[in-house]
Amino acid sequence: MKTKFTIVHLYPKRMNIYGDYGNIICLRKRLQWRGLDCEVAEVEAGEALPKNFDMIFIGGGQDRGQIRVAEDLQHKKHQLVEAVEDGLPALAICGGYQLFGDYFLSSDYGQLPGIGVFPVVTKATQTRMIGNVVLQSQAFGTLVGFENHSGATELYDNARPLGKVNKGYGNDPTKKFEGVIYNNGIGTYLHGSFLPKNPQVADHLLQIAATRRSNDLELSPLDDSLAKKAALIAQKRPQ
Ligand code: GLN
């Protein structure tokens, strides 16, 4: 019988800007291309998380849209924190990344509470950080994407950045690092969508989910030549 993975997609209507839904498409296709089954459990505000799931995804959103999401996340905090502490793979993009931290201090809407999945905190700046981004990541090599955020994110000591910024702003324009890796969770400002141009990250998250199901469930390699070409072109784009 095919192994069926469940990916929780948090707030797909409110938190999905700059093509973040493409990350879900990428994860689902990369499982299906390997003959594995995948269910995407979309969870909106007021809806409960499924009892069992293999991965968590949340996209980005405007400050205004983050207000309702921040409120609702408080009802899901315990289950989400426990899952990531237990090693469940998670990917949070931009506004979702911010609300997975301690709080996001928005310039227009005050302090929006986060849920502390990631040991980070975000405060809006007067700079709108927009443009193409190229990172050098110890874990994943060169990563590419697009950013558009006012929030500057600070990592606490027990967190490590996703990568060093070669082009773009990242977490904070003064520090030249971007994103966070905490346990098997990844937070990043990279839209684009992020995973289709950085398939090595998609497979990293999927392999963790597979191994949590069964130690001998090894994901077969895929031909990522097209994705690699897209990433190379993206690297050359001006900021
Ligand atoms: N509203 C947040 C900010 O401006 C996040 C934006 C986003 O998700 N692209 O920092």
JSON list of C-alpha atoms and ligand atoms in Angstrom, two decimals:
[
{"chain": "A", "resi": 1, "resn": "MET", "atom": "CA", "xyz": [0.00, 0.00, 0.00]},
{"chain": "A", "resi": 2, "resn": "LYS", "atom": "CA", "xyz": [1.33, 3.50, -0.87]},
{"chain": "A", "resi": 3, "resn": "THR", "atom": "CA", "xyz": [2.62, 5.56, 2.06]},
{"chain": "A", "resi": 4, "resn": "LYS", "atom": "CA", "xyz": [0.32, 8.58, 2.34]},
{"chain": "A", "resi": 5, "resn": "PHE", "atom": "CA", "xyz": [1.84, 11.77, 3.74]},
{"chain": "A", "resi": 6, "resn": "THR", "atom": "CA", "xyz": [-0.24, 14.60, 5.21]},
{"chain": "A", "resi": 7, "resn": "ILE", "atom": "CA", "xyz": [1.04, 18.14, 4.78]},
{"chain": "A", "resi": 8, "resn": "VAL", "atom": "CA", "xyz": [-0.74, 20.74, 6.91]},
{"chain": "A", "resi": 9, "resn": "HIS", "atom": "CA", "xyz": [-1.13, 23.97, 4.96]},
{"chain": "A", "resi": 10, "resn": "LEU", "atom": "CA", "xyz": [-1.94, 26.76, 7.41]},
{"chain": "A", "resi": 11, "resn": "TYR", "atom": "CA", "xyz": [-4.19, 29.64, 6.28]},
{"chain": "A", "resi": 12, "resn": "PRO", "atom": "CA", "xyz": [-3.87, 29.09, 2.51]},
{"chain": "A", "resi": 13, "resn": "LYS", "atom": "CA", "xyz": [-6.31, 31.94, 1.79]},
{"chain": "A", "resi": 14, "resn": "ARG", "atom": "CA", "xyz": [-4.81, 34.55, 4.14]},
{"chain": "A", "resi": 15, "resn": "MET", "atom": "CA", "xyz": [-1.12, 33.60, 3.96]},
{"chain": "A", "resi": 16, "resn": "ASN", "atom": "CA", "xyz": [-0.24, 33.09, 0.32]},
{"chain": "A", "resi": 17, "resn": "ILE", "atom": "CA", "xyz": [1.54, 35.97, -1.33]},
{"chain": "A", "resi": 18, "resn": "TYR", "atom": "CA", "xyz": [4.21, 35.94, -4.08]},
{"chain": "A", "resi": 19, "resn": "GLY", "atom": "CA", "xyz": [3.36, 32.40, -5.12]},
{"chain": "A", "resi": 20, "resn": "ASP", "atom": "CA", "xyz": [3.88, 30.72, -1.78]},
{"chain": "A", "resi": 21, "resn": "TYR", "atom": "CA", "xyz": [1.30, 28.06, -2.74]},
{"chain": "A", "resi": 22, "resn": "GLY", "atom": "CA", "xyz": [3.93, 26.84, -5.20]},
{"chain": "A", "resi": 23, "resn": "ASN", "atom": "CA", "xyz": [5.75, 25.31, -2.24]},
{"chain": "A", "resi": 24, "resn": "ILE", "atom": "CA", "xyz": [2.79, 23.00, -1.60]},
{"chain": "A", "resi": 25, "resn": "ILE", "atom": "CA", "xyz": [2.61, 22.07, -5.29]},
{"chain": "A", "resi": 26, "resn": "CYS", "atom": "CA", "xyz": [6.35, 21.29, -5.23]},
{"chain": "A", "resi": 27, "resn": "LEU", "atom": "CA", "xyz": [6.17, 19.10, -2.11]},
{"chain": "A", "resi": 28, "resn": "ARG", "atom": "CA", "xyz": [3.12, 17.20, -3.38]},
{"chain": "A", "resi": 29, "resn": "LYS", "atom": "CA", "xyz": [4.60, 16.61, -6.86]},
{"chain": "A", "resi": 30, "resn": "ARG", "atom": "CA", "xyz": [7.95, 15.46, -5.48]},
{"chain": "A", "resi": 31, "resn": "LEU", "atom": "CA", "xyz": [6.15, 12.83, -3.42]},
{"chain": "A", "resi": 32, "resn": "GLN", "atom": "CA", "xyz": [3.88, 11.78, -6.31]},
{"chain": "A", "resi": 33, "resn": "TRP", "atom": "CA", "xyz": [6.82, 11.58, -8.76]},
{"chain": "A", "resi": 34, "resn": "ARG", "atom": "CA", "xyz": [8.21, 8.97, -6.39]},
{"chain": "A", "resi": 35, "resn": "GLY", "atom": "CA", "xyz": [4.98, 7.01, -6.29]},
{"chain": "A", "resi": 36, "resn": "LEU", "atom": "CA", "xyz": [4.15, 8.23, -2.78]},
{"chain": "A", "resi": 37, "resn": "ASP", "atom": "CA", "xyz": [0.75, 9.59, -1.91]},
{"chain": "A", "resi": 38, "resn": "CYS", "atom": "CA", "xyz": [0.13, 12.99, -0.42]},
{"chain": "A", "resi": 39, "resn": "GLU", "atom": "CA", "xyz": [-2.81, 14.73, 1.19]},
{"chain": "A", "resi": 40, "resn": "VAL", "atom": "CA", "xyz": [-2.78, 18.49, 1.81]},
{"chain": "A", "resi": 41, "resn": "ALA", "atom": "CA", "xyz": [-4.84, 19.39, 4.89]},
{"chain": "A", "resi": 42, "resn": "GLU", "atom": "CA", "xyz": [-5.78, 23.05, 4.48]},
{"chain": "A", "resi": 43, "resn": "VAL", "atom": "CA", "xyz": [-6.44, 24.65, 7.88]},
{"chain": "A", "resi": 44, "resn": "GLU", "atom": "CA", "xyz": [-8.03, 28.10, 8.03]},
{"chain": "A", "resi": 45, "resn": "ALA", "atom": "CA", "xyz": [-8.74, 30.28, 11.08]},
{"chain": "A", "resi": 46, "resn": "GLY", "atom": "CA", "xyz": [-11.23, 28.58, 13.41]},
{"chain": "A", "resi": 47, "resn": "GLU", "atom": "CA", "xyz": [-10.47, 25.12, 11.98]},
{"chain": "A", "resi": 48, "resn": "ALA", "atom": "CA", "xyz": [-8.71, 22.41, 13.94]},
{"chain": "A", "resi": 49, "resn": "LEU", "atom": "CA", "xyz": [-5.42, 20.81, 12.96]},
{"chain": "A", "resi": 50, "resn": "PRO", "atom": "CA", "xyz": [-5.69, 17.13, 11.94]},
{"chain": "A", "resi": 51, "resn": "LYS", "atom": "CA", "xyz": [-4.73, 14.67, 14.66]},
{"chain": "A", "resi": 52, "resn": "ASN", "atom": "CA", "xyz": [-1.76, 13.32, 12.69]},
{"chain": "A", "resi": 53, "resn": "PHE", "atom": "CA", "xyz": [0.36, 15.03, 10.08]},
{"chain": "A", "resi": 54, "resn": "ASP", "atom": "CA", "xyz": [3.85, 14.74, 8.58]},
{"chain": "A", "resi": 55, "resn": "MET", "atom": "CA", "xyz": [4.79, 18.36, 7.79]},
{"chain": "A", "resi": 56, "resn": "ILE", "atom": "CA", "xyz": [3.68, 21.95, 8.40]},
{"chain": "A", "resi": 57, "resn": "PHE", "atom": "CA", "xyz": [3.67, 24.77, 5.83]},
{"chain": "A", "resi": 58, "resn": "ILE", "atom": "CA", "xyz": [2.67, 28.43, 6.23]},
{"chain": "A", "resi": 59, "resn": "GLY", "atom": "CA", "xyz": [3.14, 31.16, 3.63]},
{"chain": "A", "resi": 60, "resn": "GLY", "atom": "CA", "xyz": [3.54, 34.90, 3.84]},
{"chain": "A", "resi": 61, "resn": "GLY", "atom": "CA", "xyz": [1.01, 37.71, 4.22]},
{"chain": "A", "resi": 62, "resn": "GLN", "atom": "CA", "xyz": [0.45, 41.42, 4.63]},
{"chain": "A", "resi": 63, "resn": "ASP", "atom": "CA", "xyz": [0.56, 42.90, 8.13]},
{"chain": "A", "resi": 64, "resn": "ARG", "atom": "CA", "xyz": [-3.23, 43.35, 8.13]},
{"chain": "A", "resi": 65, "resn": "GLY", "atom": "CA", "xyz": [-3.83, 39.72, 7.20]},
{"chain": "A", "resi": 66, "resn": "GLN", "atom": "CA", "xyz": [-1.45, 38.59, 9.92]},
{"chain": "A", "resi": 67, "resn": "ILE", "atom": "CA", "xyz": [-3.69, 40.01, 12.68]},
{"chain": "A", "resi": 68, "resn": "ARG", "atom": "CA", "xyz": [-6.38, 37.29, 12.41]},
{"chain": "A", "resi": 69, "resn": "VAL", "atom": "CA", "xyz": [-3.77, 34.63, 11.78]},
{"chain": "A", "resi": 70, "resn": "ALA", "atom": "CA", "xyz": [-1.81, 35.66, 14.89]},
{"chain": "A", "resi": 71, "resn": "GLU", "atom": "CA", "xyz": [-4.99, 35.39, 16.98]},
{"chain": "A", "resi": 72, "resn": "ASP", "atom": "CA", "xyz": [-5.92, 31.99, 15.59]},
{"chain": "A", "resi": 73, "resn": "LEU", "atom": "CA", "xyz": [-2.40, 30.59, 15.85]},
{"chain": "A", "resi": 74, "resn": "GLN", "atom": "CA", "xyz": [-2.63, 30.97, 19.63]},
{"chain": "A", "resi": 75, "resn": "HIS", "atom": "CA", "xyz": [-5.24, 28.17, 19.58]},
{"chain": "A", "resi": 76, "resn": "LYS", "atom": "CA", "xyz": [-2.88, 25.92, 17.63]},
{"chain": "A", "resi": 77, "resn": "LYS", "atom": "CA", "xyz": [0.30, 26.95, 19.47]},
{"chain": "A", "resi": 78, "resn": "HIS", "atom": "CA", "xyz": [0.70, 23.91, 21.73]},
{"chain": "A", "resi": 79, "resn": "GLN", "atom": "CA", "xyz": [0.25, 21.33, 18.96]},
{"chain": "A", "resi": 80, "resn": "LEU", "atom": "CA", "xyz": [2.57, 23.18, 16.52]},
{"chain": "A", "resi": 81, "resn": "VAL", "atom": "CA", "xyz": [5.33, 23.86, 19.06]},
{"chain": "A", "resi": 82, "resn": "GLU", "atom": "CA", "xyz": [5.18, 20.25, 20.29]},
{"chain": "A", "resi": 83, "resn": "ALA", "atom": "CA", "xyz": [5.38, 18.93, 16.71]},
{"chain": "A", "resi": 84, "resn": "VAL", "atom": "CA", "xyz": [8.47, 20.98, 15.79]},
{"chain": "A", "resi": 85, "resn": "GLU", "atom": "CA", "xyz": [10.13, 20.23, 19.14]},
{"chain": "A", "resi": 86, "resn": "ASP", "atom": "CA", "xyz": [9.52, 16.56, 18.33]},
{"chain": "A", "resi": 87, "resn": "GLY", "atom": "CA", "xyz": [11.39, 16.97, 15.03]},
{"chain": "A", "resi": 88, "resn": "LEU", "atom": "CA", "xyz": [8.49, 17.33, 12.59]},
{"chain": "A", "resi": 89, "resn": "PRO", "atom": "CA", "xyz": [9.62, 19.14, 9.41]},
{"chain": "A", "resi": 90, "resn": "ALA", "atom": "CA", "xyz": [8.16, 22.62, 8.93]},
{"chain": "A", "resi": 91, "resn": "LEU", "atom": "CA", "xyz": [8.56, 25.46, 6.45]},
{"chain": "A", "resi": 92, "resn": "ALA", "atom": "CA", "xyz": [7.41, 29.01, 7.23]},
{"chain": "A", "resi": 93, "resn": "ILE", "atom": "CA", "xyz": [7.72, 31.80, 4.68]},
{"chain": "A", "resi": 94, "resn": "CYS", "atom": "CA", "xyz": [8.04, 35.50, 5.54]},
{"chain": "A", "resi": 95, "resn": "GLY", "atom": "CA", "xyz": [4.86, 36.52, 7.44]},
{"chain": "A", "resi": 96, "resn": "GLY", "atom": "CA", "xyz": [4.41, 32.91, 8.54]},
{"chain": "A", "resi": 97, "resn": "TYR", "atom": "CA", "xyz": [8.06, 32.83, 9.64]},
{"chain": "A", "resi": 98, "resn": "GLN", "atom": "CA", "xyz": [7.48, 35.99, 11.68]},
{"chain": "A", "resi": 99, "resn": "LEU", "atom": "CA", "xyz": [4.41, 34.56, 13.46]},
{"chain": "A", "resi": 100, "resn": "PHE", "atom": "CA", "xyz": [6.29, 31.34, 14.19]},
{"chain": "A", "resi": 101, "resn": "GLY", "atom": "CA", "xyz": [8.63, 33.51, 16.29]},
{"chain": "A", "resi": 102, "resn": "ASP", "atom": "CA", "xyz": [7.89, 35.24, 19.61]},
{"chain": "A", "resi": 103, "resn": "TYR", "atom": "CA", "xyz": [6.08, 38.22, 18.07]},
{"chain": "A", "resi": 104, "resn": "PHE", "atom": "CA", "xyz": [5.96, 40.56, 15.10]},
{"chain": "A", "resi": 105, "resn": "LEU", "atom": "CA", "xyz": [5.92, 44.26, 15.98]},
{"chain": "A", "resi": 106, "resn": "SER", "atom": "CA", "xyz": [4.08, 45.75, 13.01]},
{"chain": "A", "resi": 107, "resn": "SER", "atom": "CA", "xyz": [4.47, 49.49, 12.36]},
{"chain": "A", "resi": 108, "resn": "ASP", "atom": "CA", "xyz": [0.75, 49.83, 11.63]},
{"chain": "A", "resi": 109, "resn": "TYR", "atom": "CA", "xyz": [-0.91, 47.27, 13.91]},
{"chain": "A", "resi": 110, "resn": "GLY", "atom": "CA", "xyz": [1.29, 47.01, 17.00]},
{"chain": "A", "resi": 111, "resn": "GLN", "atom": "CA", "xyz": [2.63, 43.79, 18.49]},
{"chain": "A", "resi": 112, "resn": "LEU", "atom": "CA", "xyz": [1.18, 40.66, 16.89]},
{"chain": "A", "resi": 113, "resn": "PRO", "atom": "CA", "xyz": [1.79, 37.62, 19.12]},
{"chain": "A", "resi": 114, "resn": "GLY", "atom": "CA", "xyz": [3.71, 34.71, 17.66]},
{"chain": "A", "resi": 115, "resn": "ILE", "atom": "CA", "xyz": [3.76, 31.12, 18.92]},
{"chain": "A", "resi": 116, "resn": "GLY", "atom": "CA", "xyz": [7.46, 30.67, 19.63]},
{"chain": "A", "resi": 117, "resn": "VAL", "atom": "CA", "xyz": [8.06, 27.70, 17.31]},
{"chain": "A", "resi": 118, "resn": "PHE", "atom": "CA", "xyz": [11.28, 29.42, 16.26]},
{"chain": "A", "resi": 119, "resn": "PRO", "atom": "CA", "xyz": [13.58, 31.28, 18.73]},
{"chain": "A", "resi": 120, "resn": "VAL", "atom": "CA", "xyz": [13.31, 34.56, 16.84]},
{"chain": "A", "resi": 121, "resn": "VAL", "atom": "CA", "xyz": [11.62, 37.96, 17.15]},
{"chain": "A", "resi": 122, "resn": "THR", "atom": "CA", "xyz": [10.64, 40.42, 14.41]},
{"chain": "A", "resi": 123, "resn": "LYS", "atom": "CA", "xyz": [10.19, 44.20, 14.48]},
{"chain": "A", "resi": 124, "resn": "ALA", "atom": "CA", "xyz": [9.03, 46.31, 11.53]},
{"chain": "A", "resi": 125, "resn": "THR", "atom": "CA", "xyz": [11.55, 48.79, 10.14]},
{"chain": "A", "resi": 126, "resn": "GLN", "atom": "CA", "xyz": [11.12, 51.88, 8.01]},
{"chain": "A", "resi": 127, "resn": "THR", "atom": "CA", "xyz": [12.89, 50.04, 5.15]},
{"chain": "A", "resi": 128, "resn": "ARG", "atom": "CA", "xyz": [10.80, 47.91, 2.82]},
{"chain": "A", "resi": 129, "resn": "MET", "atom": "CA", "xyz": [13.20, 45.08, 1.98]},
{"chain": "A", "resi": 130, "resn": "ILE", "atom": "CA", "xyz": [12.32, 44.09, -1.58]},
{"chain": "A", "resi": 131, "resn": "GLY", "atom": "CA", "xyz": [14.16, 42.24, -4.33]},
{"chain": "A", "resi": 132, "resn": "ASN", "atom": "CA", "xyz": [15.91, 39.12, -5.47]},
{"chain": "A", "resi": 133, "resn": "VAL", "atom": "CA", "xyz": [17.95, 37.23, -2.91]},
{"chain": "A", "resi": 134, "resn": "VAL", "atom": "CA", "xyz": [20.92, 34.86, -3.19]},
{"chain": "A", "resi": 135, "resn": "LEU", "atom": "CA", "xyz": [22.08, 33.01, -0.08]},
{"chain": "A", "resi": 136, "resn": "GLN", "atom": "CA", "xyz": [25.01, 30.75, 0.67]},
{"chain": "A", "resi": 137, "resn": "SER", "atom": "CA", "xyz": [23.77, 28.07, 3.05]},
{"chain": "A", "resi": 138, "resn": "GLN", "atom": "CA", "xyz": [26.06, 25.61, 4.86]},
{"chain": "A", "resi": 139, "resn": "ALA", "atom": "CA", "xyz": [23.25, 23.07, 4.86]},
{"chain": "A", "resi": 140, "resn": "PHE", "atom": "CA", "xyz": [21.91, 23.54, 1.32]},
{"chain": "A", "resi": 141, "resn": "GLY", "atom": "CA", "xyz": [24.45, 25.41, -0.84]},
{"chain": "A", "resi": 142, "resn": "THR", "atom": "CA", "xyz": [23.26, 28.35, -2.97]},
{"chain": "A", "resi": 143, "resn": "LEU", "atom": "CA", "xyz": [19.60, 29.33, -2.42]},
{"chain": "A", "resi": 144, "resn": "VAL", "atom": "CA", "xyz": [17.57, 31.85, -4.43]},
{"chain": "A", "resi": 145, "resn": "GLY", "atom": "CA", "xyz": [14.28, 33.67, -3.94]},
{"chain": "A", "resi": 146, "resn": "PHE", "atom": "CA", "xyz": [12.46, 36.98, -3.75]},
{"chain": "A", "resi": 147, "resn": "GLU", "atom": "CA", "xyz": [11.80, 39.04, -0.63]},
{"chain": "A", "resi": 148, "resn": "ASN", "atom": "CA", "xyz": [9.34, 41.80, 0.27]},
{"chain": "A", "resi": 149, "resn": "HIS", "atom": "CA", "xyz": [9.08, 42.60, 3.97]},
{"chain": "A", "resi": 150, "resn": "SER", "atom": "CA", "xyz": [9.35, 45.47, 6.44]},
{"chain": "A", "resi": 151, "resn": "GLY", "atom": "CA", "xyz": [10.12, 43.19, 9.36]},
{"chain": "A", "resi": 152, "resn": "ALA", "atom": "CA", "xyz": [13.68, 42.66, 10.56]},
{"chain": "A", "resi": 153, "resn": "THR", "atom": "CA", "xyz": [14.14, 39.36, 12.37]},
{"chain": "A", "resi": 154, "resn": "GLU", "atom": "CA", "xyz": [16.61, 38.68, 15.16]},
{"chain": "A", "resi": 155, "resn": "LEU", "atom": "CA", "xyz": [17.69, 35.12, 16.01]},
{"chain": "A", "resi": 156, "resn": "TYR", "atom": "CA", "xyz": [18.22, 34.08, 19.64]},
{"chain": "A", "resi": 157, "resn": "ASP", "atom": "CA", "xyz": [21.42, 32.22, 20.53]},
{"chain": "A", "resi": 158, "resn": "ASN", "atom": "CA", "xyz": [19.93, 28.72, 20.11]},
{"chain": "A", "resi": 159, "resn": "ALA", "atom": "CA", "xyz": [18.95, 29.31, 16.49]},
{"chain": "A", "resi": 160, "resn": "ARG", "atom": "CA", "xyz": [21.10, 29.28, 13.36]},
{"chain": "A", "resi": 161, "resn": "PRO", "atom": "CA", "xyz": [20.50, 31.19, 10.13]},
{"chain": "A", "resi": 162, "resn": "LEU", "atom": "CA", "xyz": [19.47, 29.42, 6.93]},
{"chain": "A", "resi": 163, "resn": "GLY", "atom": "CA", "xyz": [22.28, 31.15, 5.09]},
{"chain": "A", "resi": 164, "resn": "LYS", "atom": "CA", "xyz": [24.57, 34.12, 4.52]},
{"chain": "A", "resi": 165, "resn": "VAL", "atom": "CA", "xyz": [23.23, 36.84, 2.22]},
{"chain": "A", "resi": 166, "resn": "ASN", "atom": "CA", "xyz": [25.24, 37.31, -0.97]},
{"chain": "A", "resi": 167, "resn": "LYS", "atom": "CA", "xyz": [22.53, 39.45, -2.60]},
{"chain": "A", "resi": 168, "resn": "GLY", "atom": "CA", "xyz": [19.52, 41.09, -0.92]},
{"chain": "A", "resi": 169, "resn": "TYR", "atom": "CA", "xyz": [18.61, 42.05, 2.66]},
{"chain": "A", "resi": 170, "resn": "GLY", "atom": "CA", "xyz": [17.65, 38.87, 4.56]},
{"chain": "A", "resi": 171, "resn": "ASN", "atom": "CA", "xyz": [16.66, 38.91, 8.24]},
{"chain": "A", "resi": 172, "resn": "ASP", "atom": "CA", "xyz": [18.17, 42.32, 8.90]},
{"chain": "A", "resi": 173, "resn": "PRO", "atom": "CA", "xyz": [20.00, 44.55, 6.41]},
{"chain": "A", "resi": 174, "resn": "THR", "atom": "CA", "xyz": [22.77, 45.20, 8.93]},
{"chain": "A", "resi": 175, "resn": "LYS", "atom": "CA", "xyz": [23.61, 41.54, 9.61]},
{"chain": "A", "resi": 176, "resn": "LYS", "atom": "CA", "xyz": [23.69, 39.82, 6.17]},
{"chain": "A", "resi": 177, "resn": "PHE", "atom": "CA", "xyz": [22.11, 36.55, 7.37]},
{"chain": "A", "resi": 178, "resn": "GLU", "atom": "CA", "xyz": [18.74, 35.15, 6.28]},
{"chain": "A", "resi": 179, "resn": "GLY", "atom": "CA", "xyz": [16.15, 32.79, 7.69]},
{"chain": "A", "resi": 180, "resn": "VAL", "atom": "CA", "xyz": [16.39, 30.32, 10.52]},
{"chain": "A", "resi": 181, "resn": "ILE", "atom": "CA", "xyz": [16.95, 26.61, 10.97]},
{"chain": "A", "resi": 182, "resn": "TYR", "atom": "CA", "xyz": [15.58, 25.24, 14.23]},
{"chain": "A", "resi": 183, "resn": "ASN", "atom": "CA", "xyz": [15.31, 21.48, 14.73]},
{"chain": "A", "resi": 184, "resn": "ASN", "atom": "CA", "xyz": [13.73, 20.35, 11.43]},
{"chain": "A", "resi": 185, "resn": "GLY", "atom": "CA", "xyz": [11.95, 23.64, 10.94]},
{"chain": "A", "resi": 186, "resn": "ILE", "atom": "CA", "xyz": [13.01, 26.26, 8.40]},
{"chain": "A", "resi": 187, "resn": "GLY", "atom": "CA", "xyz": [11.89, 29.89, 8.35]},
{"chain": "A", "resi": 188, "resn": "THR", "atom": "CA", "xyz": [12.79, 32.11, 5.44]},
{"chain": "A", "resi": 189, "resn": "TYR", "atom": "CA", "xyz": [11.89, 35.38, 3.75]},
{"chain": "A", "resi": 190, "resn": "LEU", "atom": "CA", "xyz": [12.34, 33.76, 0.35]},
{"chain": "A", "resi": 191, "resn": "HIS", "atom": "CA", "xyz": [9.20, 33.81, -1.78]},
{"chain": "A", "resi": 192, "resn": "GLY", "atom": "CA", "xyz": [9.25, 32.88, -5.39]},
{"chain": "A", "resi": 193, "resn": "SER", "atom": "CA", "xyz": [8.09, 30.11, -4.73]},
{"chain": "A", "resi": 194, "resn": "PHE", "atom": "CA", "xyz": [11.00, 29.04, -2.63]},
{"chain": "A", "resi": 195, "resn": "LEU", "atom": "CA", "xyz": [11.05, 25.24, -3.00]},
{"chain": "A", "resi": 196, "resn": "PRO", "atom": "CA", "xyz": [10.68, 24.78, -6.80]},
{"chain": "A", "resi": 197, "resn": "LYS", "atom": "CA", "xyz": [13.96, 26.68, -7.39]},
{"chain": "A", "resi": 198, "resn": "ASN", "atom": "CA", "xyz": [15.61, 25.11, -4.32]},
{"chain": "A", "resi": 199, "resn": "PRO", "atom": "CA", "xyz": [14.54, 21.43, -4.61]},
{"chain": "A", "resi": 200, "resn": "GLN", "atom": "CA", "xyz": [17.33, 20.32, -2.28]},
{"chain": "A", "resi": 201, "resn": "VAL", "atom": "CA", "xyz": [15.43, 21.95, 0.58]},
{"chain": "A", "resi": 202, "resn": "ALA", "atom": "CA", "xyz": [12.16, 20.30, -0.49]},
{"chain": "A", "resi": 203, "resn": "ASP", "atom": "CA", "xyz": [13.79, 16.86, -0.48]},
{"chain": "A", "resi": 204, "resn": "HIS", "atom": "CA", "xyz": [15.50, 17.55, 2.85]},
{"chain": "A", "resi": 205, "resn": "LEU", "atom": "CA", "xyz": [12.11, 18.22, 4.46]},
{"chain": "A", "resi": 206, "resn": "LEU", "atom": "CA", "xyz": [10.44, 15.30, 2.66]},
{"chain": "A", "resi": 207, "resn": "GLN", "atom": "CA", "xyz": [13.20, 12.86, 3.62]},
{"chain": "A", "resi": 208, "resn": "ILE", "atom": "CA", "xyz": [12.80, 13.81, 7.29]},
{"chain": "A", "resi": 209, "resn": "ALA", "atom": "CA", "xyz": [9.06, 13.16, 7.00]},
{"chain": "A", "resi": 210, "resn": "ALA", "atom": "CA", "xyz": [9.73, 9.83, 5.25]},
{"chain": "A", "resi": 211, "resn": "THR", "atom": "CA", "xyz": [12.28, 8.69, 7.85]},
{"chain": "A", "resi": 212, "resn": "ARG", "atom": "CA", "xyz": [9.85, 9.56, 10.65]},
{"chain": "A", "resi": 213, "resn": "ARG", "atom": "CA", "xyz": [7.43, 7.15, 9.01]},
{"chain": "A", "resi": 214, "resn": "SER", "atom": "CA", "xyz": [9.96, 4.39, 8.37]},
{"chain": "A", "resi": 215, "resn": "ASN", "atom": "CA", "xyz": [13.72, 4.30, 8.71]},
{"chain": "A", "resi": 216, "resn": "ASP", "atom": "CA", "xyz": [14.14, 2.49, 5.40]},
{"chain": "A", "resi": 217, "resn": "LEU", "atom": "CA", "xyz": [11.96, 4.85, 3.34]},
{"chain": "A", "resi": 218, "resn": "GLU", "atom": "CA", "xyz": [14.71, 6.42, 1.18]},
{"chain": "A", "resi": 219, "resn": "LEU", "atom": "CA", "xyz": [13.47, 9.01, -1.39]},
{"chain": "A", "resi": 220, "resn": "SER", "atom": "CA", "xyz": [14.77, 8.18, -4.88]},
{"chain": "A", "resi": 221, "resn": "PRO", "atom": "CA", "xyz": [16.69, 10.97, -6.70]},
{"chain": "A", "resi": 222, "resn": "LEU", "atom": "CA", "xyz": [14.78, 13.09, -9.26]},
{"chain": "A", "resi": 223, "resn": "ASP", "atom": "CA", "xyz": [16.03, 14.85, -12.40]},
{"chain": "A", "resi": 224, "resn": "ASP", "atom": "CA", "xyz": [16.24, 18.47, -11.19]},
{"chain": "A", "resi": 225, "resn": "SER", "atom": "CA", "xyz": [18.10, 19.82, -14.22]},
{"chain": "A", "resi": 226, "resn": "LEU", "atom": "CA", "xyz": [15.26, 22.26, -15.07]},
{"chain": "A", "resi": 227, "resn": "ALA", "atom": "CA", "xyz": [15.07, 23.52, -11.48]},
{"chain": "A", "resi": 228, "resn": "LYS", "atom": "CA", "xyz": [18.84, 23.98, -11.42]},
{"chain": "A", "resi": 229, "resn": "LYS", "atom": "CA", "xyz": [18.67, 26.00, -14.65]},
{"chain": "A", "resi": 230, "resn": "ALA", "atom": "CA", "xyz": [15.93, 28.19, -13.14]},
{"chain": "A", "resi": 231, "resn": "ALA", "atom": "CA", "xyz": [18.01, 28.74, -10.01]},
{"chain": "A", "resi": 232, "resn": "LEU", "atom": "CA", "xyz": [21.06, 29.71, -12.07]},
{"chain": "A", "resi": 233, "resn": "ILE", "atom": "CA", "xyz": [19.03, 32.30, -14.00]},
{"chain": "A", "resi": 234, "resn": "ALA", "atom": "CA", "xyz": [17.55, 33.59, -10.74]},
{"chain": "A", "resi": 235, "resn": "GLN", "atom": "CA", "xyz": [21.03, 33.98, -9.25]},
{"chain": "A", "resi": 236, "resn": "LYS", "atom": "CA", "xyz": [22.00, 36.32, -12.09]},
{"chain": "A", "resi": 237, "resn": "ARG", "atom": "CA", "xyz": [18.98, 38.60, -11.67]},
{"chain": "A", "resi": 238, "resn": "PRO", "atom": "CA", "xyz": [19.76, 42.06, -10.25]},
{"chain": "A", "resi": 239, "resn": "GLN", "atom": "CA", "xyz": [18.62, 42.67, -6.69]},
{"chain": "B", "resi": 1, "resn": "GLN", "atom": "N1", "xyz": [3.81, 41.72, 6.56]},
{"chain": "B", "resi": 1, "resn": "GLN", "atom": "C1", "xyz": [5.14, 41.22, 6.86]},
{"chain": "B", "resi": 1, "resn": "GLN", "atom": "C2", "xyz": [6.23, 42.29, 6.59]},
{"chain": "B", "resi": 1, "resn": "GLN", "atom": "O1", "xyz": [5.98, 43.22, 5.86]},
{"chain": "B", "resi": 1, "resn": "GLN", "atom": "C3", "xyz": [5.44, 39.99, 6.03]},
{"chain": "B", "resi": 1, "resn": "GLN", "atom": "C4", "xyz": [5.38, 40.26, 4.54]},
{"chain": "B", "resi": 1, "resn": "GLN", "atom": "C5", "xyz": [5.36, 38.98, 3.71]},
{"chain": "B", "resi": 1, "resn": "GLN", "atom": "O2", "xyz": [4.90, 37.94, 4.14]},
{"chain": "B", "resi": 1, "resn": "GLN", "atom": "N2", "xyz": [5.84, 39.10, 2.44]},
{"chain": "B", "resi": 1, "resn": "GLN", "atom": "O3", "xyz": [7.35, 42.16, 7.10]}
]
